[in-house]
Short mmCIF file of C-alpha atoms in Angstrom, two decimals:
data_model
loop_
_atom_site.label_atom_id
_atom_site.label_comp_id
_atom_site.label_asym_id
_atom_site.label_seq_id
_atom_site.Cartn_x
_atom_site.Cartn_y
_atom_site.Cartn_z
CA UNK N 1 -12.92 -6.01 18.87
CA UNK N 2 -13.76 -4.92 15.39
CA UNK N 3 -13.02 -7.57 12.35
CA UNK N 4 -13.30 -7.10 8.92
CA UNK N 5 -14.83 -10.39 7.34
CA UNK N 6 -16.87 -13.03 8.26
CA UNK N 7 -14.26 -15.29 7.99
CA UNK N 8 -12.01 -13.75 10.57
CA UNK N 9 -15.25 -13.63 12.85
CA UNK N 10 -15.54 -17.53 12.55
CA UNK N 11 -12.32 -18.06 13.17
CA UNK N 12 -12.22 -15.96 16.48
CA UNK N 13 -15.32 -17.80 17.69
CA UNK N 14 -13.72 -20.74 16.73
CA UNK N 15 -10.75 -20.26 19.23
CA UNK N 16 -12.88 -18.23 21.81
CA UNK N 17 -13.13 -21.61 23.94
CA UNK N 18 -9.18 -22.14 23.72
CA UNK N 19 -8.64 -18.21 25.09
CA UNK N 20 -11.25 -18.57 27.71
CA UNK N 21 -8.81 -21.11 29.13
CA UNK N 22 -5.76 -18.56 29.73
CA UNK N 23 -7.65 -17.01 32.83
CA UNK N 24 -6.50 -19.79 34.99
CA UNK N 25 -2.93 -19.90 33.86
CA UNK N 26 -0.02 -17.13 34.34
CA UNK N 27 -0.48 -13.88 32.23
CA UNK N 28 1.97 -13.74 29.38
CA UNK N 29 4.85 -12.28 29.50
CA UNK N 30 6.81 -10.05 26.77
CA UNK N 31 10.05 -10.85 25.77
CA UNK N 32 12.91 -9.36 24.00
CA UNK N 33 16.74 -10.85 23.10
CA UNK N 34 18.26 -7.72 24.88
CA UNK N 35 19.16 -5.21 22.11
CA UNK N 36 20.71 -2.32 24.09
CA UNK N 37 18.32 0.28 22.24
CA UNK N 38 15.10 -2.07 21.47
CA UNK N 39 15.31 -4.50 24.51
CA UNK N 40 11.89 -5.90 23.95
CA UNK N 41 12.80 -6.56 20.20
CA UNK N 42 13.44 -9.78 18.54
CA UNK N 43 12.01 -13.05 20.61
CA UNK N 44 14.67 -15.62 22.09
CA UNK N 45 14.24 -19.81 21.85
CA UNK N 46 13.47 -20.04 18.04
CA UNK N 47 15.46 -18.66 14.64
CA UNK N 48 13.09 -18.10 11.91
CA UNK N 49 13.58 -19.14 8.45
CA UNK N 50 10.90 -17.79 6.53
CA UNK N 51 7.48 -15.44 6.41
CA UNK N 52 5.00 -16.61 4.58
CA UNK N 53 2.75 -13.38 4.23
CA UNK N 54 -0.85 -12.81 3.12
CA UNK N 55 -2.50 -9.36 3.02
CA UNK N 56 -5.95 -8.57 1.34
CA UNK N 57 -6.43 -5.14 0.92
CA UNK N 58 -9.56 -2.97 0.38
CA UNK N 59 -9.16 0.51 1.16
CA UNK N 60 -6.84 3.08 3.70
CA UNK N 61 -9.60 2.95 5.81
CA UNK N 62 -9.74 -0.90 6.85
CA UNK N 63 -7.72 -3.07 8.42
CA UNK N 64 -6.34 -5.65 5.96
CA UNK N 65 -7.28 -9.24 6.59
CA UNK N 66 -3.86 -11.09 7.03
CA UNK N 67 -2.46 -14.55 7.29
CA UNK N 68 1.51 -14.82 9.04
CA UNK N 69 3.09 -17.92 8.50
CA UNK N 70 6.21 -18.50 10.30
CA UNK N 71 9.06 -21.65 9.69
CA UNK N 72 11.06 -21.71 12.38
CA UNK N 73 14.04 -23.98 13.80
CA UNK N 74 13.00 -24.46 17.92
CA UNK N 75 16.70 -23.66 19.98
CA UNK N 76 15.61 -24.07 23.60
CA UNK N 77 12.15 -25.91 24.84
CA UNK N 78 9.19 -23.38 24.57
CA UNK N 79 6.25 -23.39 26.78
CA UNK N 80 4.92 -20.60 25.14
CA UNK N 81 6.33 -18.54 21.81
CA UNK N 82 6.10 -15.21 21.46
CA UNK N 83 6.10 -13.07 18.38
CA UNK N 84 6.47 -9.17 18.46
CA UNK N 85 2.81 -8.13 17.14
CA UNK N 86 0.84 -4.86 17.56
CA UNK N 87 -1.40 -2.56 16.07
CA UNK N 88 -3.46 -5.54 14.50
CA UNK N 89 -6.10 -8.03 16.01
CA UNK N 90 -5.32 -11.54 16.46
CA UNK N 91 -8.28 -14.18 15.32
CA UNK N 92 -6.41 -17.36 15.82
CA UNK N 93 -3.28 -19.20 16.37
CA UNK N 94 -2.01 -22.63 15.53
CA UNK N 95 1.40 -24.00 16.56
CA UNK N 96 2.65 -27.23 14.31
CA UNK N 97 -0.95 -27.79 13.08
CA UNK N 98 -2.57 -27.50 16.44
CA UNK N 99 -4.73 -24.76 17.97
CA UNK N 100 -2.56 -22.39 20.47
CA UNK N 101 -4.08 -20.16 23.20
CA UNK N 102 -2.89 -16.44 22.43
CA UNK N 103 -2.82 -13.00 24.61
CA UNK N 104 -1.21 -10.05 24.27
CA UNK N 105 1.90 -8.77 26.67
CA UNK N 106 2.95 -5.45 25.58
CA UNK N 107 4.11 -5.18 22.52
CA UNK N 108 4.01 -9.75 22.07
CA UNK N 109 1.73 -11.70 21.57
CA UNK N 110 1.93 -14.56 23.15
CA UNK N 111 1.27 -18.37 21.66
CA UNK N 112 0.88 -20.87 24.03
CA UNK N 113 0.82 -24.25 21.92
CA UNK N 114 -0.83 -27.43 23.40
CA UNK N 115 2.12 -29.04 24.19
CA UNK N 116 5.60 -27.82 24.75
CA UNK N 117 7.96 -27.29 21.67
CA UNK N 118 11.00 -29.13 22.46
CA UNK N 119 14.59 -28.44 21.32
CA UNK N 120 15.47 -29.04 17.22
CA UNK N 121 11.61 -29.42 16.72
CA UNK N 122 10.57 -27.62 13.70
CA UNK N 123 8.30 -24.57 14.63
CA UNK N 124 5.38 -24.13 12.01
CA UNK N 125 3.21 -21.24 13.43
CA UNK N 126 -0.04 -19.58 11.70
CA UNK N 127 -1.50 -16.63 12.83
CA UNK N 128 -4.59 -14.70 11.46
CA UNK N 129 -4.77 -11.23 12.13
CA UNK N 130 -5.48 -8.21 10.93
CA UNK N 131 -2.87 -5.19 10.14
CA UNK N 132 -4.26 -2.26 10.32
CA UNK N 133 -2.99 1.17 8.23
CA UNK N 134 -4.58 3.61 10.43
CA UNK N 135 -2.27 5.79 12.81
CA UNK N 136 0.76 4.67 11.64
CA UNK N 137 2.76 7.80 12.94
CA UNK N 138 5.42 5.52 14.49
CA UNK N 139 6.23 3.88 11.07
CA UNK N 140 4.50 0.88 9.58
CA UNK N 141 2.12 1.00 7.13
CA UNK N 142 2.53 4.42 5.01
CA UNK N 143 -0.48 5.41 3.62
CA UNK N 144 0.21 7.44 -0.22
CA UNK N 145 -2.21 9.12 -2.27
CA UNK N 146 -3.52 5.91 -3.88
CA UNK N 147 -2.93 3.35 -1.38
CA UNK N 148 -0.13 1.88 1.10
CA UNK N 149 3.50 1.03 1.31
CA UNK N 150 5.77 -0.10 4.27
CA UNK N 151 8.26 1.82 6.09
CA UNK N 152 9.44 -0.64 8.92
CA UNK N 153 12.74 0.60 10.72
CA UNK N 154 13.84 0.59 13.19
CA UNK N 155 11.22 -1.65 14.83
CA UNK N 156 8.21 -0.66 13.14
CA UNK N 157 7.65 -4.23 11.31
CA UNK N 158 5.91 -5.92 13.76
CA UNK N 159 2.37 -3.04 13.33
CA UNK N 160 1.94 -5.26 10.44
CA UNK N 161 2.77 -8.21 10.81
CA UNK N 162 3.51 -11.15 13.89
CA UNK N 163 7.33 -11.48 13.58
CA UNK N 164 10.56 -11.42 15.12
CA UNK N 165 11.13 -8.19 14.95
CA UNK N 166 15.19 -7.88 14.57
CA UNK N 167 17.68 -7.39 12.07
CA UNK N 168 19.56 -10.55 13.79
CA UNK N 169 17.19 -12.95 12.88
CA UNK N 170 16.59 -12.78 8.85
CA UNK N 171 14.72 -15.03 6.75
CA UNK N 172 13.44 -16.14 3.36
CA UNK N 173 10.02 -14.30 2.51
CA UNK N 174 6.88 -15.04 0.76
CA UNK N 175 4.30 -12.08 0.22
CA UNK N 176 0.67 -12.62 -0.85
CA UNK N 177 -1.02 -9.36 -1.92
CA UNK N 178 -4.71 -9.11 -3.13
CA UNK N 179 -5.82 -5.93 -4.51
CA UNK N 180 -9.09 -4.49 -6.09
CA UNK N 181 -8.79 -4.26 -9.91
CA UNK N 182 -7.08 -1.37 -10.91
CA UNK N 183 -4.34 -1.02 -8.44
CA UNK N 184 -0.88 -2.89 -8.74
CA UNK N 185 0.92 -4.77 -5.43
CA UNK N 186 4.69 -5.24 -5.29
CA UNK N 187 6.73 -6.56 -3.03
CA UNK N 188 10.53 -7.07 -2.58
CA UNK N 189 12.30 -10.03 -4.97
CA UNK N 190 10.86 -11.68 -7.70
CA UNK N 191 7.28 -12.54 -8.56
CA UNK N 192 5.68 -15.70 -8.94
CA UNK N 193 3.17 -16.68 -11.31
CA UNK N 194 1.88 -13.59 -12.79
CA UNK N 195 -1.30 -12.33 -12.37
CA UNK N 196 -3.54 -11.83 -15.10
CA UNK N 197 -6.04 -9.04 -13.96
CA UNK N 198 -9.75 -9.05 -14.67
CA UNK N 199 -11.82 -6.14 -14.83
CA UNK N 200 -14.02 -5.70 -11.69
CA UNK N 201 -12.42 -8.42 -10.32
CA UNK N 202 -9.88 -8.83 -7.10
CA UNK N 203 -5.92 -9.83 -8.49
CA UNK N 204 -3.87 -11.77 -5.80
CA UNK N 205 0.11 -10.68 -6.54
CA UNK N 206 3.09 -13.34 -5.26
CA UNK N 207 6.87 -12.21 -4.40
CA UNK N 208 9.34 -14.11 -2.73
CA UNK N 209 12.94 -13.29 -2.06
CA UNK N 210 16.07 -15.14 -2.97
CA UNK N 211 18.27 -14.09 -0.20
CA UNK N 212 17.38 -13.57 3.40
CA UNK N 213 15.99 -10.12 4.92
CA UNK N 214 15.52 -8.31 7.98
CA UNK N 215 11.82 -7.62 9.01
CA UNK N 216 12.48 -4.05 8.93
CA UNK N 217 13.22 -4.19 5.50
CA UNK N 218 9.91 -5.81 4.28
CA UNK N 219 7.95 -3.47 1.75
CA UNK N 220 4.59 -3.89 0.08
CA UNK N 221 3.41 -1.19 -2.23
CA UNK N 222 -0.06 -1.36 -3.05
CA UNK N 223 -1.28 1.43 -5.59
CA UNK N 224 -1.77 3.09 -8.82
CA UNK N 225 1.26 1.85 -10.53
CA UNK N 226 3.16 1.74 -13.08
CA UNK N 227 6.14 -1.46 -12.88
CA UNK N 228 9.18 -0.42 -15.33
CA UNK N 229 11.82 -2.84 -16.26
CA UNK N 230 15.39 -2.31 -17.23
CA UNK N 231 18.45 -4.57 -17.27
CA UNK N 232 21.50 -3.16 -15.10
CA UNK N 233 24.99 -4.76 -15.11
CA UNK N 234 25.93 -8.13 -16.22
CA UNK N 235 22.36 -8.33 -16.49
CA UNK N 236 20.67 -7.41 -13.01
CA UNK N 237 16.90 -7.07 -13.84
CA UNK N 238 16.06 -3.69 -13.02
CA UNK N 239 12.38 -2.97 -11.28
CA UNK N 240 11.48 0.19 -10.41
CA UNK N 241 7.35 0.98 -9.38
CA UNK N 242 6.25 4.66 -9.55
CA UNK N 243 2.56 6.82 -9.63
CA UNK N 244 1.39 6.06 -12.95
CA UNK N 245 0.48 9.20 -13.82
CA UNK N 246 3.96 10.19 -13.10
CA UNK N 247 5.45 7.95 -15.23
CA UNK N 248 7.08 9.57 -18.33
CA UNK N 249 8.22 12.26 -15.79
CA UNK N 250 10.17 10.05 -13.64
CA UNK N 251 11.97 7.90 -16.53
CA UNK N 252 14.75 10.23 -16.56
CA UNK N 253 15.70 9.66 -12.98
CA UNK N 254 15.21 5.31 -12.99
CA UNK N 255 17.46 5.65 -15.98
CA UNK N 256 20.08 6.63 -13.68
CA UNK N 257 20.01 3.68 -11.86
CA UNK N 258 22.31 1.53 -13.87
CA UNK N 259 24.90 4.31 -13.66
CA UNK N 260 24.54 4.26 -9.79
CA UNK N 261 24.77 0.20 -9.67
CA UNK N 262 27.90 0.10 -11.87
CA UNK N 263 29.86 2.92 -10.01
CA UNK N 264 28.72 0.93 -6.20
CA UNK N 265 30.12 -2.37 -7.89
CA UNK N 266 33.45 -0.49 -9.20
CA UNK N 267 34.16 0.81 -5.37
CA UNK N 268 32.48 -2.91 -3.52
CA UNK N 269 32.06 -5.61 -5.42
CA UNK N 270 29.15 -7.53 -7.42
CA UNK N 271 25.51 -6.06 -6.33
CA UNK N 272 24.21 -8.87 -3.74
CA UNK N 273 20.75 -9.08 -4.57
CA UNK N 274 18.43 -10.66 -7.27
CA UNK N 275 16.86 -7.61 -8.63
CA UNK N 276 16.82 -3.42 -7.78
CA UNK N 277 14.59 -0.89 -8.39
CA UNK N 278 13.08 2.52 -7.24
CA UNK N 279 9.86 2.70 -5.22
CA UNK N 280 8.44 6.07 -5.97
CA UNK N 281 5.48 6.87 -3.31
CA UNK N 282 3.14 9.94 -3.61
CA UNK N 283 3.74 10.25 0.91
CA UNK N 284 5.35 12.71 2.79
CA UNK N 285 7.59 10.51 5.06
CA UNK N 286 10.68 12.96 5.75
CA UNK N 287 12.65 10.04 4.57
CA UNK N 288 13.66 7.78 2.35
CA UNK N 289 14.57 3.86 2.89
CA UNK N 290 16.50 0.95 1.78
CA UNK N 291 13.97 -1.82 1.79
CA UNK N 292 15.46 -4.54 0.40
CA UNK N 293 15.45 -4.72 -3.72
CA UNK N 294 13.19 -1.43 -3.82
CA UNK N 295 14.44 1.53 -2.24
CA UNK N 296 11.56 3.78 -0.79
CA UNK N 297 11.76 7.26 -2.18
CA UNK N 298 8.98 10.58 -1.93
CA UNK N 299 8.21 12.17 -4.48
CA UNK N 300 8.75 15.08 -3.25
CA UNK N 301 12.29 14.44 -4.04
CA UNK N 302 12.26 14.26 -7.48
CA UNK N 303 9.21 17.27 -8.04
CA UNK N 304 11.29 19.84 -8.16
CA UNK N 305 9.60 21.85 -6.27
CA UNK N 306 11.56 21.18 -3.19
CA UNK N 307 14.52 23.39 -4.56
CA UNK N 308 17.06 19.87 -4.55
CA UNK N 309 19.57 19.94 -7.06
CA UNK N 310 20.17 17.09 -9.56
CA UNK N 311 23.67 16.33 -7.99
CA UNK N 312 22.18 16.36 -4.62
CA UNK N 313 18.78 13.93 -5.71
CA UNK N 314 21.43 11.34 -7.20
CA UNK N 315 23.70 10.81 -4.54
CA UNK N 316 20.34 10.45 -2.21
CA UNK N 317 19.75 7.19 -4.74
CA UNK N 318 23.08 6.23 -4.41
CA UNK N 319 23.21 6.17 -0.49
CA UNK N 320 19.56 4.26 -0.56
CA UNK N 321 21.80 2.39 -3.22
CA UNK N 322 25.30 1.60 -0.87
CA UNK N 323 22.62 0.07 1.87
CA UNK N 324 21.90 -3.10 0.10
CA UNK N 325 25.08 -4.21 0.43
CA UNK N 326 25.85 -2.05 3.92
CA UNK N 327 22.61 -2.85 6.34
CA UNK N 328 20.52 -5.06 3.61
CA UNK N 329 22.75 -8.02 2.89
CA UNK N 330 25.77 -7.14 6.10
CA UNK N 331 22.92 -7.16 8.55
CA UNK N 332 23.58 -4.86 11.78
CA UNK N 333 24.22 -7.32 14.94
CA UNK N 334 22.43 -4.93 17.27
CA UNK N 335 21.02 -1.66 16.57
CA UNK N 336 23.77 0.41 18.38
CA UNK N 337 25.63 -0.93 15.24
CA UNK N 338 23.75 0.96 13.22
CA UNK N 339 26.45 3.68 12.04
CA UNK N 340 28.06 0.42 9.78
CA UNK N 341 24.19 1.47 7.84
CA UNK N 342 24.40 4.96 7.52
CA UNK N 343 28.26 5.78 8.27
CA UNK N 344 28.84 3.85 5.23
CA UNK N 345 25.68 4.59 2.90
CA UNK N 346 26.60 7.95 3.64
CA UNK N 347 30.21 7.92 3.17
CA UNK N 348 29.57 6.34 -0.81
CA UNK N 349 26.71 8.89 -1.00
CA UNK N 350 29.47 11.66 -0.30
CA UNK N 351 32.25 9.59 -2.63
CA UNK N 352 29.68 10.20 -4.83
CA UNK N 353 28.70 13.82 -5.15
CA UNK N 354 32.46 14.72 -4.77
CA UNK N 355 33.14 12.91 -8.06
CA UNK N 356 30.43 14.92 -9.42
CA UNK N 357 32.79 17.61 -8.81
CA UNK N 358 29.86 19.43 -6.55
CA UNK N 359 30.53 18.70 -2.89
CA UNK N 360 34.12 17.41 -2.07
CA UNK N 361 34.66 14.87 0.19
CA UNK N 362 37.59 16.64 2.37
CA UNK N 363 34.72 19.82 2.54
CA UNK N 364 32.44 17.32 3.65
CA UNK N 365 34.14 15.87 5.95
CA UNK N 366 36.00 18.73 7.52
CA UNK N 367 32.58 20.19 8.43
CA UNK N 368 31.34 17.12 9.81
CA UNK N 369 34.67 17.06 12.20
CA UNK N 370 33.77 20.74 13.28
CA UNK N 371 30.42 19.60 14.43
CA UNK N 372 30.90 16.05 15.46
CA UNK N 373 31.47 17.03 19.16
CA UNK N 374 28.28 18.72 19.12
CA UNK N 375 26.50 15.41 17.64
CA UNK N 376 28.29 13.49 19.91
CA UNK N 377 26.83 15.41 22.78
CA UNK N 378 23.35 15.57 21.74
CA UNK N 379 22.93 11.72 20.65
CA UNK N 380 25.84 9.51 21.68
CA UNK N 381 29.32 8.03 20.26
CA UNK N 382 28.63 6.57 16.78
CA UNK N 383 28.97 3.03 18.23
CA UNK N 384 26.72 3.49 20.95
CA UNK N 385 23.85 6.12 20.25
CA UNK N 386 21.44 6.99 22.62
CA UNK N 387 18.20 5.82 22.98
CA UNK N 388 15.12 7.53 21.20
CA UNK N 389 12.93 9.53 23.18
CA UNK N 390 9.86 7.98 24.09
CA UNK N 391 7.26 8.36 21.33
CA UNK N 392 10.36 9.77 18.61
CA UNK N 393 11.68 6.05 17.51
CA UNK N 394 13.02 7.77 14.30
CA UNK N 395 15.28 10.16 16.38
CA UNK N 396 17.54 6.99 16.55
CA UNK N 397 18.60 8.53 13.25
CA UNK N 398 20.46 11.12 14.04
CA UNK N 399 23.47 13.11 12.55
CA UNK N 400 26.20 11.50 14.93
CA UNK N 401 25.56 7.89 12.82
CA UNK N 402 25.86 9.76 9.12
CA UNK N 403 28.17 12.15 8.44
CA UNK N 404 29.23 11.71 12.50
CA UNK N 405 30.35 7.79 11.56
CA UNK N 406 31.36 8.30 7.62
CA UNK N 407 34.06 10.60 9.60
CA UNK N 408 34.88 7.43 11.28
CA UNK N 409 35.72 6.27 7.71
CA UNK N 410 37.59 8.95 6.64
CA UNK N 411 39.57 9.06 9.62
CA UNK N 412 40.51 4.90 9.09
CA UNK N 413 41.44 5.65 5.50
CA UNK N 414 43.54 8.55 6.60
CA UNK N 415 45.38 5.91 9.12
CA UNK N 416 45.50 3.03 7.01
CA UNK N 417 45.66 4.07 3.36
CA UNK N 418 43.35 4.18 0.33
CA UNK N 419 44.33 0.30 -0.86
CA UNK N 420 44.23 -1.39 2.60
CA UNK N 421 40.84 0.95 3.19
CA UNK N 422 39.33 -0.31 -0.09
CA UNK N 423 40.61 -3.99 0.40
CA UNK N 424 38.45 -3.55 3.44
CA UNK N 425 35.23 -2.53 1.53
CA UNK N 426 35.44 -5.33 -0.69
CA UNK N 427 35.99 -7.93 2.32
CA UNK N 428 33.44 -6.70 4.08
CA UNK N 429 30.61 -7.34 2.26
CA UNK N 430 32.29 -10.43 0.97
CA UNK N 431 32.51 -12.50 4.02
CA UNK N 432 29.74 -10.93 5.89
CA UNK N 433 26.75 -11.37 2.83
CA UNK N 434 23.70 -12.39 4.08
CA UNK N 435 24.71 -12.46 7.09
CA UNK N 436 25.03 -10.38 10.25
CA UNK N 437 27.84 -8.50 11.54
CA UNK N 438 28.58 -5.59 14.01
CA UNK N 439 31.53 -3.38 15.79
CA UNK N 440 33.63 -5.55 16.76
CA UNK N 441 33.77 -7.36 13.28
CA UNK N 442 34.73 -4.32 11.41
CA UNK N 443 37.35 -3.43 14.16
CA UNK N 444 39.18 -6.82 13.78
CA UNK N 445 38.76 -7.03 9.63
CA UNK N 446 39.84 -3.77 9.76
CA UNK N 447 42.97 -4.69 11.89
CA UNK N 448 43.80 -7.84 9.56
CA UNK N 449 43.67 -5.05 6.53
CA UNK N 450 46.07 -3.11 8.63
CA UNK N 451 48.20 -5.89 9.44
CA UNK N 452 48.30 -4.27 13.16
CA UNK N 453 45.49 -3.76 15.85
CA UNK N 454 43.34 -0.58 15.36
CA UNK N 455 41.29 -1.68 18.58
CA UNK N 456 43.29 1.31 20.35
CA UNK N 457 43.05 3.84 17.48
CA UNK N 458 38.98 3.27 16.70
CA UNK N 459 37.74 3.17 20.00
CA UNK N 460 37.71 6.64 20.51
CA UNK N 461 36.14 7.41 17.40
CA UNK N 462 33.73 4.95 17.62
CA UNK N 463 32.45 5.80 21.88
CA UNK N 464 34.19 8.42 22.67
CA UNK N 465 32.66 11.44 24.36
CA UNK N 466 34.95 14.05 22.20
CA UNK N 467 36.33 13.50 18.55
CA UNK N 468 39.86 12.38 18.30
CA UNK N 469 42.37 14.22 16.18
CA UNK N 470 42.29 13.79 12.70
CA UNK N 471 44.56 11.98 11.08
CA UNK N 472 46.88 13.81 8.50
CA UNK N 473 44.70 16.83 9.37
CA UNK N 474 45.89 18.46 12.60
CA UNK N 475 44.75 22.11 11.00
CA UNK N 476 41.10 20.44 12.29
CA UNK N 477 39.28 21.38 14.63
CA UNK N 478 36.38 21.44 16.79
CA UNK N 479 34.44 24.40 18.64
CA UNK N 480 35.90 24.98 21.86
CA UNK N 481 33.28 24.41 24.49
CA UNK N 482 31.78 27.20 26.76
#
C-alpha cells in the first residue's frame, strides 16, 4: 500500500496492531439496503446526518489525503458498520472516539468498533483515507485540464469518499478543500470563512450546505477558476465557477441563468435551494449533471464548435436546472425511480425549447411515442429499467427514462388536464422537499389531483412491456414489430 504523507503512514502504523487482530475473527461482510438496481448500495442499521469532508489536494497524479467524518443516528445494534468505500486506502478508523478494526468486503469497508453500537446511540465515525483521481472511468473524480471535479451518479460517490452511498439516506455536508496557491476549490452551498490566499502558500476553502443532499450529488471543483456572482430572483445569490481564461466568453451564457430560474419558479414553485450556479469544466464527460447548487456542464457545450444551437444549449441548462427541485431536493426512493429525475428534467427542458418556438412539445413527444416501444425493449418500462451492464453503470441512463418517461407526463396531462397536471407540479415538490419520494407517491398525489385513482391508467405506462395508447391522440402510433 502506497500513502501519500507521513502523516497517513503514522497513522496506519498506529492501527496496524488493531488490524492484525481481524485474522482471528469472521471476514467482513458487504452490505447493501436492497436497491433493485444497486443492491450493495446504501448500508442498513444507521441514518446519517452529516459528512464532514476534508480533501488536500496536490496534483492529478496523487491520491488526495482525506479525512470522512460521519454523524450518524444508530437504528438497530451494530457489531460492525459498514460504509460503501473504494478506490481509496484506508489509514485508520475510529468509532465514537475509539479506535475500530477495518477491512475491506467488496465494495465496504468494514468498521468494527470496540464495543457494539447499541440502538439510539449516536454514531460519530472518522475515517482517514485517501481518494484517489486516477482511473476514474466509472465516474468519481473527473479529472479537467487544470485539476478535478466530481461526477458521482449513480453510485460513483463512494471512489471518493467512505459514505452511504444512496440517494435515500441524505445529509447535511461540510467540505474542507486545500489547494496549492493559484488554483480555486468550490464546493456545493455556501462558504465559510473566506480564505485569504497567500502567494506560494497552500489555501484551505470551507462549504457547507443548508439543506440535505444525496452523496451522488456531492461536487468539488478544484482548478483554475474564476467564481462569478449574480443575484437571481427575490434575491437567490447566483454562483457560477468557470476556466478563467474562459471567462469573458462564457458571461453571456451565466447571464441566462436568472431567466432560466424565474421561468422553473413560474411553472413549480420557489427555487429550493440556498444558492445556484454553473460549473463550467474544461473535461470531456459525455454528460452533464445536476450536483446540487452547481450544475456540472463541458465546455464543449458552450464552444461552439460542437455545431449546438443556442436554443438547444439553453434548454440543456434548464433541464440541469428542473433537477434541483426534481432528483436534488424530491430525492428518488430507489433508483428504479429514477424516470421522476429525468422524465421530469426532461419534460421542462422540452416545455422549454417549445416556448422558444424551436422544437414543439407535441413534435417532441409524438416522436418519442413512435420510438418508445423500441426503448422499452432495449432498457426496461420507465418505472423499472434494467440493470446496467457490467462495467457500463452510466447505461442506467438510457432513453426509455427521458423522453421515454416525460411521455409518461404528457400522456397524464392529456388524461387529467393542464390545471390538475400543474396543481400536481407544484404539490410535488411542495410536500416532498428535502425529502425522498418514489412511484408510488406520484401515482397516489397524482390520483388526489385527479380526484379518481390513476393506479389502473399509469401502470402501463409506467412497466409496461408496450406503450399504451395515447390519450387524445389515437392518430399515434408505434412501429409495428417484425
Amino acid at each position: 500500500m502506497q500513502l501519500t504523507s507521513p502523516r497517513l503512514r503514522a497513522a496506519l502504523l498506529a492501527a496496524a496492531s488493531l488490524t492484525l487482530v481481524a485474522a482471528v475473527v469472521p471476514p467482513p461482510t458487504a452490505l447493501g439496503i436492497g436497491d433493485p438496481l444497486f443492491p450493495e448500495l446504501g448500508n442498513p442499521g444507521f441514518d446519517v446526518l452529516s459528512y464532514d469532508l476534508s480533501f488536500a489536494y496536490k496534483d492529478n497524479r496523487s491520491p488526495l489525503d482525506a479525512v470522512t467524518v460521519i454523524d450518524a443516528r444508530t437504528l438497530t445494534r451494530l457489531e460492525t458498520v459498514n460504509l460503501d468505500f473504494t478506490h481509496g486506502k484506508a489509514a485508520s478508523a475510529e468509532v465514537n472516539g475509539e479506535p475500530a478494526r477495518f477491512a475491506s468486503a467488496g465494495e465496504d469497508l468494514v468498521l468494527t468498533p470496540a464495543r457494539p453500537v447499541e440502538p439510539g446511540t449516536p454514531l460519530h465515525i472518522t475515517v482517514r483515507h485517501t481518494s484517489d483521481p486516477r482511473g476514474g472511468a466509472d465516474g468519481g473524480w473527473v479529472v479537467t485540464e487544470d485539476g478535478l471535479a466530481m461526477a458521482n451518479q449513480a453510485d460513483a460517490a463512494h471512489r471518493v469518499f467512505p459514505c452511504n452511498d444512496h440517494p435515500a439516506d441524505k445529509a447535511y455536508f461540510t467540505f474542507r478543500v486545500t489547494a496549492p496557491a493559484g488554483l480555486t476549490a468550490v464546493a456545493n452551498g455556501v462558504p465559510g470563512a473566506l480564505p485569504a490566499p497567500r502567494a506560494g502558500a497552500a489555501t484551505t476553502w470551507t462549504y457547507r450546505t443548508l439543506h440535505p443532499m444525496a452523496t451522488e450529488l456531492a461536487q468539488v471543483s478544484i482548478g483554475k477558476s474564476a467564481v462569478l456572482h449574480g443575484t437571481g430572483p427575490h434575491g437567490l445569490p447566483l454562483r457560477d465557477v468557470v476556466p478563467a481564461a474562459d471567462r469573458e466568453k462564457l458571461e453571456p451564457w451565466l447571464k441566462k441563468t436568472a431567466g432560466h430560474i424565474e421561468w422553473m419558479e413560474a411553472r413549480v414553485g420557489r427555487y429550493p435551494f440556498e444558492n445556484y450556479g454553473v460549473l463550467i469544466a474544461k473535461a470531456s464527460t459525455g454528460f452533464e449533471l445536476e450536483t446540487q447548487t452547481l450544475s456540472l456542464f463541458e465546455s464543449g457545450l458552450f464552444a461552439g464548435s460542437g455545431g449546438y444551437p443556442d436554443w438547444y444549449v439553453e434548454s440543456v441548462m434548464v433541464h440541469e436546472l428542473a433537477h434541483q427541485w426534481f432528483g436534488d431536493s424530491v430525492s428518488p426512493r430507489t433508483w428504479s425511480d429514477l424516470w421522476l429525475n429525468e422524465g421530469h428534467a426532461t419534460w421542462y427542458e422540452a416545455l422549454y425549447a417549445d416556448g422558444l418556438g424551436k422544437y414543439s412539445l407535441e413534435r417532441r413527444m409524438r416522436e418519442a411515442y413512435q420510438r418508445s416501444d423500441q426503448w422499452r425493449a432495449a432498457g426496461g418500462p420507465p418505472a423499472a429499467p434494467k440493470p446496467a451492464a457490467p462495467g457500463e453503470k452510466i447505461g442506467l441512463f438510457r432513453p426509455a427514462v427521458y423522453d421515454g418517461a416525460a411521455l409518461i407526463l404528457y400522456a397524464l396531462r392529456q388524461e387529467i388536464g393542464t390545471e390538475a397536471f400543474d396543481r400536481l407540479e407544484r404539490r410535488w415538490v411542495g410536500e416532498n422537499r428535502d425529502a425522498i419520494a418514489g412511484t408510488a407517491d406520484f401515482v397516489r398525489l397524482a390520483s388526489q389531483e385527479a380526484g379518481r385513482d390513476l393506479g389502473a391508467f399509469l401502470e402501463p405506462w409506467l412497466y409496461g412491456k408496450k406503450t399504451p395508447a395515447m390519450p387524445g391522440h389515437p392518430e399515434w402510433s408505434t412501429p409495428k414489430s417484425v
